[in-house]
Amino acid sequence: MDTTLLNSLKSSESSAPPAEKEAEQLAATLSGLCGSLVYPRSMAHARGALFFLGRQGSHKSLGIVSTDSTVGGGFQGKSQTINIDGHSVTSTLCETSAANAATLRAIFPFLVPRTLGLKKSAGCGDRLGLATPGHIRAIRRSSMAPILAQQSIRENTRTGRTPQQVMDDAMWGVFQEGWRDGFGADADHLKNTADIDSCAAPGFTFYTIDPSEHVDNEANTAPFDVLRAKIEATPWAELETGWTDTQSRFFNPIDLGEFNFKMDAGDLLRATAKYGRVVAHTVRMYRHLEAVMNGKSFELEMSVDESETVTTLAEHIYIANELKRLGVKWVSLAPRYVGDFEKGVDYIGDLSECENSFARHVAAAKTFGPYK
């Protein structure tokens, strides 16, 4: 087994993970050398060294074994020299700290989150930073792309974690499981530009803008005279348009593929009063995000799914058309659906109504996107 370990250190470039049997043998050897239980899937070769994650009790450490004593120099840890079959090998054990996580990412690109586009994806939402290995094991049996770093600012406040901790915890889970097929990182339910700044620094790639505080829920049932007053107060300068021009954009029937939809005057009046400020806020957030990312790839979701009132097809069309007109690019839009979705509950409401409503929203997404 020591010969196997020495042979594995000859690779100077990043290489594919060892086969399962070889990985188990190497993990057993490394466990004996460093005194930690080594996760077989975590082992990765680069720079003539073998990197791995080990555990002593509940404490996890990054391990580095190399015939070159300088390889672990960029990491914060304790090194010792081991003699294997007449060869001097340096073993370094490091804390799973933010600094070591950053150094490890620079070596292994698969530890850096990426954009996922229109792939089917699942937001895993590891709230405590402990569940990512289990999420990956589940995702391996599916065709879904995982979003492993995912937490809202509200949840960060409740759990006492920072966006950087969320990112690092997910990364160590990816490393432990040897997941190399890519993952997303969702800065969830962001409500202001300061939220964007705090999540851009750790490298989040997916940004969920939550403008629900700007939804005028009263407009859902308000009489026309009240709606007209709301239209007068709409932030037209931020929307870079006016009410007359807005009416002209929605005058003709809209081809949604399987059917046409004609928005009547009442539909547009209500949609604009209800979601005009939502569009304006989303545009502000998007433009700030563009500036902060400064050319780096990112994806946007606009989500009003936590607002009080259902998003109608007309309102969905209004939002999508106006965001597109104002130059916003997004991969996902979360309307407030009919019925209720709750944790641990599939659905509360009329399934037939939900299915029909969902199909109409999908038609709008295909027409104005495509987006999820």
XYZ file of C-alpha atoms in Angstrom, residues 33-254:
222
model
C -0.093 7.785 8.639
C -1.992 10.878 9.767
C -4.164 9.426 12.520
C -7.407 10.587 10.895
C -10.234 8.686 9.265
C -9.750 9.640 5.609
C -12.751 10.026 3.297
C -11.867 7.935 0.202
C -13.826 10.114 -2.236
C -12.028 13.260 -1.080
C -8.597 12.265 -2.402
C -7.391 14.457 -5.255
C -4.002 14.712 -6.981
C -2.327 17.965 -7.959
C 1.151 19.504 -7.916
C 2.794 16.176 -7.104
C 0.737 15.900 -3.925
C -2.273 14.040 -2.647
C -4.947 16.170 -0.984
C -7.676 14.673 1.189
C -10.135 15.325 4.009
C -9.788 13.446 7.274
C -11.779 13.288 10.490
C -10.876 12.798 14.130
C -14.089 12.497 16.119
C -16.234 15.374 14.867
C -13.219 17.466 13.828
C -12.291 17.533 10.134
C -8.920 18.491 8.689
C -7.429 19.028 5.262
C -4.506 16.682 4.648
C -1.666 17.064 2.147
C 0.956 14.409 1.463
C 3.846 15.122 -0.889
C 7.474 14.270 -1.576
C 8.004 18.027 -2.038
C 8.053 19.764 1.342
C 7.128 23.121 -0.239
C 3.718 22.041 -1.607
C 1.884 22.711 1.641
C 3.564 26.075 2.097
C 0.517 28.049 0.976
C -1.659 26.422 3.620
C -1.922 27.116 7.330
C -1.188 23.837 9.096
C 1.323 21.585 10.860
C 3.758 19.467 8.875
C 5.801 16.424 9.720
C 8.263 14.289 7.758
C 7.506 10.600 7.288
C 9.814 7.953 5.838
C 8.143 5.499 3.459
C 10.315 2.791 1.929
C 13.353 5.044 2.112
C 11.528 8.061 0.680
C 10.993 11.263 2.640
C 7.341 12.343 2.542
C 5.860 15.497 4.066
C 2.440 15.180 5.697
C 0.550 18.398 6.504
C -2.709 18.667 8.429
C -4.638 21.939 8.139
C -7.762 23.439 9.666
C -10.797 23.739 7.423
C -10.487 27.517 7.642
C -11.591 30.188 5.179
C -7.966 30.869 4.243
C -7.240 27.204 3.529
C -10.505 26.886 1.624
C -9.483 29.798 -0.624
C -6.063 28.253 -1.289
C -7.611 24.882 -2.085
C -10.068 26.449 -4.549
C -7.151 27.947 -6.447
C -5.805 24.418 -6.986
C -9.017 22.544 -7.778
C -11.501 24.352 -10.078
C -14.252 21.826 -9.271
C -14.477 23.443 -5.809
C -15.548 26.776 -7.351
C -19.300 27.241 -7.927
C -20.455 27.826 -11.473
C -23.497 29.078 -13.344
C -25.977 26.336 -14.262
C -28.082 27.939 -16.978
C -31.360 26.195 -17.739
C -30.296 22.806 -16.373
C -32.751 21.157 -14.038
C -31.507 22.156 -10.614
C -32.288 21.581 -6.966
C -31.566 24.123 -4.252
C -30.361 22.063 -1.308
C -30.344 24.785 1.341
C -27.892 23.320 3.864
C -28.914 25.609 6.736
C -26.288 24.460 9.266
C -23.408 23.552 6.959
C -23.520 19.852 7.822
C -25.723 18.256 5.180
C -23.888 18.857 1.891
C -22.236 15.376 1.757
C -25.661 13.758 2.111
C -27.151 16.073 -0.497
C -24.410 15.101 -2.952
C -24.995 11.393 -2.357
C -28.666 11.929 -3.132
C -27.951 14.059 -6.205
C -25.674 11.351 -7.642
C -28.779 9.240 -8.192
C -30.558 11.949 -10.170
C -30.171 14.133 -13.236
C -30.449 17.343 -11.201
C -27.706 19.940 -10.940
C -27.168 20.807 -7.258
C -27.194 24.294 -5.776
C -25.231 23.459 -2.637
C -24.402 26.841 -1.129
C -27.826 28.373 -0.572
C -28.981 30.560 2.261
C -30.831 33.828 2.580
C -29.616 36.804 4.578
C -32.584 36.211 6.896
C -31.412 32.643 7.506
C -27.826 33.809 7.993
C -29.054 36.117 10.732
C -31.014 33.348 12.421
C -28.206 30.768 12.263
C -25.351 33.175 12.981
C -23.532 32.290 9.765
C -22.013 34.554 7.142
C -22.206 34.140 3.344
C -18.514 33.188 3.401
C -19.179 30.421 5.943
C -22.069 29.129 3.840
C -19.809 28.991 0.782
C -16.921 27.353 2.640
C -19.099 24.725 4.340
C -20.549 23.732 0.971
C -17.068 23.599 -0.558
C -15.726 21.252 2.132
C -18.731 19.000 1.512
C -17.941 18.973 -2.213
C -14.330 18.138 -1.445
C -15.260 15.381 1.004
C -17.491 13.676 -1.559
C -15.200 14.264 -4.530
C -18.045 15.883 -6.472
C -16.601 17.134 -9.773
C -19.709 17.715 -11.872
C -20.271 21.300 -10.810
C -22.550 23.058 -8.362
C -24.330 26.361 -7.987
C -24.243 28.874 -5.133
C -27.468 30.793 -4.493
C -27.485 34.063 -2.598
C -31.134 33.647 -1.725
C -33.863 36.258 -1.183
C -31.704 39.379 -1.379
C -33.600 42.574 -0.632
C -31.059 45.375 -0.960
C -27.716 46.191 -2.544
C -25.828 45.596 0.715
C -27.062 41.986 0.580
C -25.617 41.690 -2.925
C -22.253 43.037 -1.794
C -21.992 40.574 1.102
C -22.639 37.614 -1.204
C -20.571 38.713 -4.189
C -17.353 38.758 -2.169
C -17.424 34.984 -1.362
C -18.161 34.191 -5.019
C -21.856 33.321 -5.181
C -22.975 32.729 -8.764
C -26.788 32.774 -8.506
C -28.633 35.766 -7.058
C -32.281 35.592 -6.047
C -33.752 39.070 -5.911
C -36.733 39.293 -3.543
C -38.736 42.458 -4.253
C -41.821 41.203 -2.386
C -41.777 44.262 -0.096
C -42.476 46.343 -3.198
C -45.553 44.352 -4.277
C -48.705 46.415 -3.856
C -51.020 43.658 -2.626
C -53.884 46.137 -2.245
C -53.915 46.478 -6.052
C -55.050 42.873 -6.304
C -58.637 43.806 -5.434
C -58.672 47.619 -5.495
C -61.382 49.369 -7.568
C -60.347 51.104 -10.779
C -60.347 54.621 -9.326
C -57.855 53.521 -6.670
C -55.766 51.736 -9.295
C -55.622 54.878 -11.429
C -54.303 56.832 -8.444
C -51.640 54.158 -7.965
C -50.688 54.448 -11.633
C -50.114 58.168 -11.137
C -47.689 57.345 -8.286
C -45.769 54.701 -10.255
C -41.982 55.458 -10.469
C -42.083 56.109 -14.201
C -38.632 57.727 -14.346
C -37.047 54.543 -12.981
C -39.090 52.469 -15.405
C -37.906 54.725 -18.260
C -41.391 54.920 -19.736
C -44.868 56.335 -19.125
C -48.417 55.033 -18.803
C -49.365 55.832 -22.407
C -46.343 53.998 -23.809
C -46.965 51.087 -21.440
C -50.513 50.720 -22.738
C -49.280 50.678 -26.327
C -46.850 47.809 -25.600
C -49.654 45.539 -24.421
C -52.362 46.578 -26.874
C -52.101 43.591 -29.230
C -52.740 39.908 -28.411
C -49.636 38.046 -27.227
